[in-house]
PDB file of C-alpha atoms in Angstrom:
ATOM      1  CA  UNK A   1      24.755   5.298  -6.794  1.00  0.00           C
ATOM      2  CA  UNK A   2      24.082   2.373  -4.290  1.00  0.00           C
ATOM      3  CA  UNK A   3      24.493   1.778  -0.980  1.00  0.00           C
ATOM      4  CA  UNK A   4      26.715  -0.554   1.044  1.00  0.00           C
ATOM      5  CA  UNK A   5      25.278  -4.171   0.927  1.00  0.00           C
ATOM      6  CA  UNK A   6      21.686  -4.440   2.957  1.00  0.00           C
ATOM      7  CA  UNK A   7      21.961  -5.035   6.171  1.00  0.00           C
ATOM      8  CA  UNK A   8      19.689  -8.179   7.731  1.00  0.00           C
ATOM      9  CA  UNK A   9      15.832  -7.094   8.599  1.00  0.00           C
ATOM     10  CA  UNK A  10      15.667  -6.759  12.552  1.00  0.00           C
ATOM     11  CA  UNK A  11      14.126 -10.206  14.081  1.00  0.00           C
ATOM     12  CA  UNK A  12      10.845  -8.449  14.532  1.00  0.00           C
ATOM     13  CA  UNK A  13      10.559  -7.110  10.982  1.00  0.00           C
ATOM     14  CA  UNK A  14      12.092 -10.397   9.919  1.00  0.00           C
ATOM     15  CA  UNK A  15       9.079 -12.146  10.859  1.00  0.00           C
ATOM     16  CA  UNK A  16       6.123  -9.291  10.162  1.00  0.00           C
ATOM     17  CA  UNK A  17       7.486  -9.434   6.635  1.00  0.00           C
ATOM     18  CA  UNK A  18       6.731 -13.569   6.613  1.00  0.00           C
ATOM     19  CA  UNK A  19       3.406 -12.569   8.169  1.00  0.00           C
ATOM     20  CA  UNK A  20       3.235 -10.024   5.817  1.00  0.00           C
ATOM     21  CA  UNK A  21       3.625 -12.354   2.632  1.00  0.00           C
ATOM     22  CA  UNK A  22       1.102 -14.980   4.101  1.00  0.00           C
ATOM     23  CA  UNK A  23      -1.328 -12.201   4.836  1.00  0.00           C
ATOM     24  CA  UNK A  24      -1.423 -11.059   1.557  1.00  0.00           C
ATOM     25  CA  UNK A  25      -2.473 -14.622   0.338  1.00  0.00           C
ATOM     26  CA  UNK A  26      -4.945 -14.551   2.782  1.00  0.00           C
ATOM     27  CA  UNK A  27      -6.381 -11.502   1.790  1.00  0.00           C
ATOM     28  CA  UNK A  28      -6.703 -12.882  -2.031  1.00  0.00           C
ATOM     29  CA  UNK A  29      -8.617 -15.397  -0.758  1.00  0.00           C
ATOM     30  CA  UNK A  30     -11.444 -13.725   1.071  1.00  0.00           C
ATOM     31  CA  UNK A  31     -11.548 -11.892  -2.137  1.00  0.00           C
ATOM     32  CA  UNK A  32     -12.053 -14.654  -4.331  1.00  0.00           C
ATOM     33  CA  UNK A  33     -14.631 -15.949  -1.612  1.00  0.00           C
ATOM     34  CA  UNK A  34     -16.943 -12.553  -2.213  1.00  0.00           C
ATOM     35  CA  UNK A  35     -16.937 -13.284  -5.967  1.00  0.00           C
ATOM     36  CA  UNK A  36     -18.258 -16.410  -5.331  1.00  0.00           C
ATOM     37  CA  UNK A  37     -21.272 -15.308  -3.555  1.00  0.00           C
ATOM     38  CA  UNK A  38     -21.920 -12.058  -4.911  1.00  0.00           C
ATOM     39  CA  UNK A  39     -22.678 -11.227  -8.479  1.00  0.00           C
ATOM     40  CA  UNK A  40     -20.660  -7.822  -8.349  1.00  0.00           C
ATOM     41  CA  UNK A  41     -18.269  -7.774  -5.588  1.00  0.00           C
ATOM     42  CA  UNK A  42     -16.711  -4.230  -6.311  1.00  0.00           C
ATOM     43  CA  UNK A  43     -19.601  -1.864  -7.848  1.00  0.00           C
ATOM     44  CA  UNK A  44     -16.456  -0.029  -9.704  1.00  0.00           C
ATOM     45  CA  UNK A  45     -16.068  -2.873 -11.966  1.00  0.00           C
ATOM     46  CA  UNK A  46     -19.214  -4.356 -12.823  1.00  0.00           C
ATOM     47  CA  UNK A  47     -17.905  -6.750 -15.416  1.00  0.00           C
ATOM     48  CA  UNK A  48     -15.613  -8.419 -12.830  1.00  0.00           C
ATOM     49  CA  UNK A  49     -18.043 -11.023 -11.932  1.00  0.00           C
ATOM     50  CA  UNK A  50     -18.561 -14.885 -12.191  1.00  0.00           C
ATOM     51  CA  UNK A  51     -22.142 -16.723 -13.878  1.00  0.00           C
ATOM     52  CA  UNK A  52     -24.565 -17.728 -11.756  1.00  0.00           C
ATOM     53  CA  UNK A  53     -24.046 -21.210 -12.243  1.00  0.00           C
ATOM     54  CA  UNK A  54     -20.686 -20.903 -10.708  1.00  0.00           C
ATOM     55  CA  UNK A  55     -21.725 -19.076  -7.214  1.00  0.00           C
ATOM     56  CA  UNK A  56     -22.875 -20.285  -4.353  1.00  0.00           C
ATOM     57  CA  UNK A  57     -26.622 -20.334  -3.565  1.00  0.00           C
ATOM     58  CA  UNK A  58     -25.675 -17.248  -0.638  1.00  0.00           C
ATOM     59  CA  UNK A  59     -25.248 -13.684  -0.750  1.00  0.00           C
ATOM     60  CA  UNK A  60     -22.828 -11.739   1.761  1.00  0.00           C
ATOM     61  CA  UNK A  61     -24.049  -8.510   3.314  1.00  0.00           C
ATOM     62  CA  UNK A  62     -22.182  -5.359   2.579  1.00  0.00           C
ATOM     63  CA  UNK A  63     -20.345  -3.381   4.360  1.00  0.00           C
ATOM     64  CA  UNK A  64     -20.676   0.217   2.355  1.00  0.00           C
ATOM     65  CA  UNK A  65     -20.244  -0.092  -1.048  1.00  0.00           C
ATOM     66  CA  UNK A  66     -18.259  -4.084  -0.397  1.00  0.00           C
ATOM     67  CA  UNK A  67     -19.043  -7.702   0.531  1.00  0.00           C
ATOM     68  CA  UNK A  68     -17.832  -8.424   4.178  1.00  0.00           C
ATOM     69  CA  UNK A  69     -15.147 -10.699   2.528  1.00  0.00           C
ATOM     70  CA  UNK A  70     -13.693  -8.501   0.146  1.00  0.00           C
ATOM     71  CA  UNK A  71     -13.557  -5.846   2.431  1.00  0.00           C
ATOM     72  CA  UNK A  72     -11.396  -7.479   4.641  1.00  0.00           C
ATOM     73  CA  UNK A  73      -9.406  -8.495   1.600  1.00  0.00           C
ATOM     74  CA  UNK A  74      -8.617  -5.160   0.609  1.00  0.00           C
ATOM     75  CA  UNK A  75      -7.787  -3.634   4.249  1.00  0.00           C
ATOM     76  CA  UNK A  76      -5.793  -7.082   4.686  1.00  0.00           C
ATOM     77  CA  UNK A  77      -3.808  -6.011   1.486  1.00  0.00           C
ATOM     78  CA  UNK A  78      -3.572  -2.433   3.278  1.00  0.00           C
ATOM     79  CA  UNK A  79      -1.949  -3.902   6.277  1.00  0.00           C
ATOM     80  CA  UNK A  80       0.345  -6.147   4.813  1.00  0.00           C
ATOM     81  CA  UNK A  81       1.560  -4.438   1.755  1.00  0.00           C
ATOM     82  CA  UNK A  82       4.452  -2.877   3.933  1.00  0.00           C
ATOM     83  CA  UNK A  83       5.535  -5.664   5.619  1.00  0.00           C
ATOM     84  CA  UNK A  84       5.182  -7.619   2.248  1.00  0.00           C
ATOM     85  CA  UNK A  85       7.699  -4.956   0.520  1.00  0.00           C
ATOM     86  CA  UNK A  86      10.238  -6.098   3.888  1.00  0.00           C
ATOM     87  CA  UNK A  87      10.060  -9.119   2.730  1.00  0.00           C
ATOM     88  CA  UNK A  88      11.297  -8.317  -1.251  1.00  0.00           C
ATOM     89  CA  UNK A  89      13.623  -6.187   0.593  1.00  0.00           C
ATOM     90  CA  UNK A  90      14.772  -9.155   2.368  1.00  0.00           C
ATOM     91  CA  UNK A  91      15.150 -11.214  -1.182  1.00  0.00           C
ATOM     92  CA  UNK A  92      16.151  -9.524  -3.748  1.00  0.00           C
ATOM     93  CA  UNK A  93      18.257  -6.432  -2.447  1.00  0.00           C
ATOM     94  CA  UNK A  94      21.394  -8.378  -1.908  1.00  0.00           C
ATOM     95  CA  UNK A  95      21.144  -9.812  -5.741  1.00  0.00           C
ATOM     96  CA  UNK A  96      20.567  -6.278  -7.626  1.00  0.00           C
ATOM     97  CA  UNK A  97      23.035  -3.197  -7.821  1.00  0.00           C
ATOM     98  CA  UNK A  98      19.868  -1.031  -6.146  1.00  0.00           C
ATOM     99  CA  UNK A  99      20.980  -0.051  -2.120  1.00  0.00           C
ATOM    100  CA  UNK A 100      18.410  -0.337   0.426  1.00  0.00           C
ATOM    101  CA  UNK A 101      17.253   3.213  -0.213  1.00  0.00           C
ATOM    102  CA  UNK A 102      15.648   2.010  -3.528  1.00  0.00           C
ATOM    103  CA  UNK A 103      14.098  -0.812  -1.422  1.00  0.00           C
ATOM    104  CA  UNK A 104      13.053   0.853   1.511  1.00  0.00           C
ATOM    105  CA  UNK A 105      12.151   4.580   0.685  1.00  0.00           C
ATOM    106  CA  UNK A 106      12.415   4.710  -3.062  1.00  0.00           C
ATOM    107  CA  UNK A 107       9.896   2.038  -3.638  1.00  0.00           C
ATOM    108  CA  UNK A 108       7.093   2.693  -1.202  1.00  0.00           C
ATOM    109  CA  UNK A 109       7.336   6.371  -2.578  1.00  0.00           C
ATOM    110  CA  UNK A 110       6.920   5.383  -6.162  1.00  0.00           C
ATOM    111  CA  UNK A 111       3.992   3.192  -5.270  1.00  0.00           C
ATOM    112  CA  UNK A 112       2.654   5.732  -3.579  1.00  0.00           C
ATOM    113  CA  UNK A 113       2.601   8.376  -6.633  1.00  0.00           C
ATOM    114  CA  UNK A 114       1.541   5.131  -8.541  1.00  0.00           C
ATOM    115  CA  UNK A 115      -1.435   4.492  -6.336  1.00  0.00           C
ATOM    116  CA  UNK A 116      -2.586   8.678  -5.942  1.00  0.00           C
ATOM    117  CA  UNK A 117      -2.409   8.917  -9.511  1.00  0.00           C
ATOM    118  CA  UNK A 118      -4.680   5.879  -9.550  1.00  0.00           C
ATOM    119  CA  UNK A 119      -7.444   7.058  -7.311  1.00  0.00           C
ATOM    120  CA  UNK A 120      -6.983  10.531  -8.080  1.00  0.00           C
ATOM    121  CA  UNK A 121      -7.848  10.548 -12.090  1.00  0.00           C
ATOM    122  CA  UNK A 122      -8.712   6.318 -13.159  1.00  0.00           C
ATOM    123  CA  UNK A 123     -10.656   4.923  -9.723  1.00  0.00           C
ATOM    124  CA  UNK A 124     -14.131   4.867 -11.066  1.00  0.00           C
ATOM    125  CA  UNK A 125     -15.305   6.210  -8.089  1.00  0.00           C
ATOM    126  CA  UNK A 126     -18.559   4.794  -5.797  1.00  0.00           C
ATOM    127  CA  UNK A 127     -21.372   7.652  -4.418  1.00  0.00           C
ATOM    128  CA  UNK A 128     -21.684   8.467  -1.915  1.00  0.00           C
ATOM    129  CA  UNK A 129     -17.950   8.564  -0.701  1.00  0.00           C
ATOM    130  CA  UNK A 130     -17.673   5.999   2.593  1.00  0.00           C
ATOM    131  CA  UNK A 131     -15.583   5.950   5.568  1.00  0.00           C
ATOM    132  CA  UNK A 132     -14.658   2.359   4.436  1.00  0.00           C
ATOM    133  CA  UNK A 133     -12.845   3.252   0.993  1.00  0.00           C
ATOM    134  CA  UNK A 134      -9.720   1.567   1.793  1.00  0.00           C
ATOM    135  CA  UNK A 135      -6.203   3.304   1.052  1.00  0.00           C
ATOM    136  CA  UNK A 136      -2.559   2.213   1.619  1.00  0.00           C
ATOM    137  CA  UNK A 137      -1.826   5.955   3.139  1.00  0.00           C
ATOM    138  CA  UNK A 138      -3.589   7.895   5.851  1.00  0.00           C
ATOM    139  CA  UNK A 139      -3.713  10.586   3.760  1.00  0.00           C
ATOM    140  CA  UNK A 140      -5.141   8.871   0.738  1.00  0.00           C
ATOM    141  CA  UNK A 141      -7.802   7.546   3.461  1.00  0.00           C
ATOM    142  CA  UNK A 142      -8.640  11.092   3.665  1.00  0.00           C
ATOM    143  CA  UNK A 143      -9.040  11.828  -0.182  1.00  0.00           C
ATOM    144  CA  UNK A 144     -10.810   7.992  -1.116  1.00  0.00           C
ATOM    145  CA  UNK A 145     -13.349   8.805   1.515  1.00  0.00           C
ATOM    146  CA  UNK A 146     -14.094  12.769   0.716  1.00  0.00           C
ATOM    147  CA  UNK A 147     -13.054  12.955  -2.605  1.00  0.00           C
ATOM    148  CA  UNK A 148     -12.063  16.315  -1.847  1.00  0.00           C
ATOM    149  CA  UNK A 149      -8.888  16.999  -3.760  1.00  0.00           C
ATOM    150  CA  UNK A 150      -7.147  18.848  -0.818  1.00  0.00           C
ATOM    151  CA  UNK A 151      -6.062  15.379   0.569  1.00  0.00           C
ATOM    152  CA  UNK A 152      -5.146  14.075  -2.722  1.00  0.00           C
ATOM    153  CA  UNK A 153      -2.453  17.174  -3.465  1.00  0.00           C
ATOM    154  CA  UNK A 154      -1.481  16.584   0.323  1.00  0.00           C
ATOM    155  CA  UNK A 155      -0.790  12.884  -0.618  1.00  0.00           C
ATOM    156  CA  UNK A 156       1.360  13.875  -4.099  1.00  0.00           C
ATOM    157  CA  UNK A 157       3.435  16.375  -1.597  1.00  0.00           C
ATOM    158  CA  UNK A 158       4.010  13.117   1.267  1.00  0.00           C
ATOM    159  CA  UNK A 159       4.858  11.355  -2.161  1.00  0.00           C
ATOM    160  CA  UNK A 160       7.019  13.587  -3.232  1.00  0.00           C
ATOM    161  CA  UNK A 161       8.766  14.373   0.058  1.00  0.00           C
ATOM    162  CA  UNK A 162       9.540  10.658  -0.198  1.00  0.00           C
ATOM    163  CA  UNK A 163      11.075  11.101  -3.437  1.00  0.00           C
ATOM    164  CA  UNK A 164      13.187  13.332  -2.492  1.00  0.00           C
ATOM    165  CA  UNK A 165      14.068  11.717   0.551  1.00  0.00           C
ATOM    166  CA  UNK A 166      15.503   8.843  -2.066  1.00  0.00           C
ATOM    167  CA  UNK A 167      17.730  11.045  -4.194  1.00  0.00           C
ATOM    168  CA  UNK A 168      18.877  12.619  -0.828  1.00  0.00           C
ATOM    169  CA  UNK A 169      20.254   9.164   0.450  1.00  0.00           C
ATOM    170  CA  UNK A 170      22.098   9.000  -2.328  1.00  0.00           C
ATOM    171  CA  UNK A 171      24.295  12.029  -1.667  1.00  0.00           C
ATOM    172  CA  UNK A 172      23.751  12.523   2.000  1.00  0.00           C
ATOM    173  CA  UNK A 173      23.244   9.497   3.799  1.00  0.00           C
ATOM    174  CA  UNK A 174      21.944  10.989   7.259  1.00  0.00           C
ATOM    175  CA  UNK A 175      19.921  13.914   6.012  1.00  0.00           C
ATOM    176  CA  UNK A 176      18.166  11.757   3.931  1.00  0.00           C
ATOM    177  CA  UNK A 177      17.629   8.875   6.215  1.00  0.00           C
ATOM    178  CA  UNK A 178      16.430  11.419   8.776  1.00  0.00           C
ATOM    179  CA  UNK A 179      13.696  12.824   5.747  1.00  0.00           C
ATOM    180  CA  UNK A 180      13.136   8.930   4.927  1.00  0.00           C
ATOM    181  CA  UNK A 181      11.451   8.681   8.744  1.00  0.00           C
ATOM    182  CA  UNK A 182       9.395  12.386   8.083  1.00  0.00           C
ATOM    183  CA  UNK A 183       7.926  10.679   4.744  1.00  0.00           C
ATOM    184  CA  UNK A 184       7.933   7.131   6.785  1.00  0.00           C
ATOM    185  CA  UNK A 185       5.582   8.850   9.108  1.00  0.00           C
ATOM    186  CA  UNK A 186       3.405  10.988   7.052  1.00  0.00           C
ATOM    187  CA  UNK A 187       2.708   8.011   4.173  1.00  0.00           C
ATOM    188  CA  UNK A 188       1.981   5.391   6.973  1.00  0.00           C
ATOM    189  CA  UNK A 189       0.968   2.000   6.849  1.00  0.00           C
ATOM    190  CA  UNK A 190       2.985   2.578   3.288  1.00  0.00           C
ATOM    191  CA  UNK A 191       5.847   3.780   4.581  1.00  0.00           C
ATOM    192  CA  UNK A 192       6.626   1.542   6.991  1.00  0.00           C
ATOM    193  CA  UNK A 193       9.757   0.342   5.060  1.00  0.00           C
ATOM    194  CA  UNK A 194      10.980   4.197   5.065  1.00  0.00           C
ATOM    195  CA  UNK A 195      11.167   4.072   8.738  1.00  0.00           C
ATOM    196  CA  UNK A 196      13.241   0.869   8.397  1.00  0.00           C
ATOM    197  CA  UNK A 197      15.426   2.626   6.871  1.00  0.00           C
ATOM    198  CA  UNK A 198      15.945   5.551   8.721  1.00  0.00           C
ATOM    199  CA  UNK A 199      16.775   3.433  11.630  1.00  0.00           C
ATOM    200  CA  UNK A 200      20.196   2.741  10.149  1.00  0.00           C
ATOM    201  CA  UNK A 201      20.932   6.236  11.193  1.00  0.00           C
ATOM    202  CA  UNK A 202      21.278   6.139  14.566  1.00  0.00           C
ATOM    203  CA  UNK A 203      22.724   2.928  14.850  1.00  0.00           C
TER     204      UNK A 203
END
């Protein structure tokens, strides 16, 4: 079941989500930079590296576990992942038989299982834990930088809460938009787009 046809972003989300899209470039790019002057960027993969002969004659300092660069290409891609998903909102809702409850709250909470599973049981995981282990949630900030596996089962409930928040929007529009802004809330930066959402009900 879908929704009535998506209704336009509001002018201020309109434009975070172009930010959003252009900030997410940006972040690849200081990426790229620290594998240029570092010969292992990310210590959890140490076979993602370039030769020698094809980095520069610098090294960055670290910040933790990452160069400078790439970790303000990862917390870039932390910021700007929800206003990116605003911006596929934006594009491809109106040309697919998915309402904006798929876009906005069903999305965001699938990436968000997708991501906890991810950290939870494949991350290979860097000692000792830092306060700088970036995360899309707040509450995966608190399981990435403990790794103790309370916050990780609180993140699969806020993931979970948003799933359910979906299926409810699909059989009871304002109860569900109104547990679209709980899981909006507790899954922040992430759920930004589940906020979004929920707007529509008291409009």
């Amino acid at each position: 079941m879908s929704e009535r046809a998506p209704d336009p972003l509001p002018d201020c989300f309109d434009a975070a989500a172009d930010l959003g899209v252009a900030a997410l470039a940006v972040g690849t790019l200081l990426g790229l930079v620290a594998f240029l002057t570092n010969p292992v960027p990310d210590p959890s993969f140490p076979w993602a590296t370039l030769p020698a002969s094809l980095r520069l004659p610098v090294t960055q300092p670290r910040i933790e576990h990452w160069p400078v660069t790439y970790t303000l290409a990862v917390w870039t891609w932390v910021a700007a992942l929800p206003f990116a998903l605003l911006a596929v909102y934006r594009r491809y809702a109106a040309r697919t038989p998915l309402g904006p409850n798929a876009w906005l709250v069903g999305l965001p909470a699938y990436l968000m299982v997708a991501l906890t599973t991810y950290c939870r049981f494949f991350w290979p995981k860097l000692y000792p834990p830092t306060w700088n282990a970036p995360s899309y949630t707040l509450v995966c900030w608190g399981y990435c930088s403990s790794y103790v596996p309370t916050w990780s089962n609180l993140a699969y409930a806020v993931a979970v809460l948003g799933v359910v928040a979906f299926l409810l929007t699909r059989s009871d529009g304002r109860s569900g938009r109104r547990l679209a802004a709980v899981f909006g809330v507790l899954a922040l930066p992430l759920g930004l787009p589940a906020l979004v959402y929920a707007r529509r009900a008291y409009r």
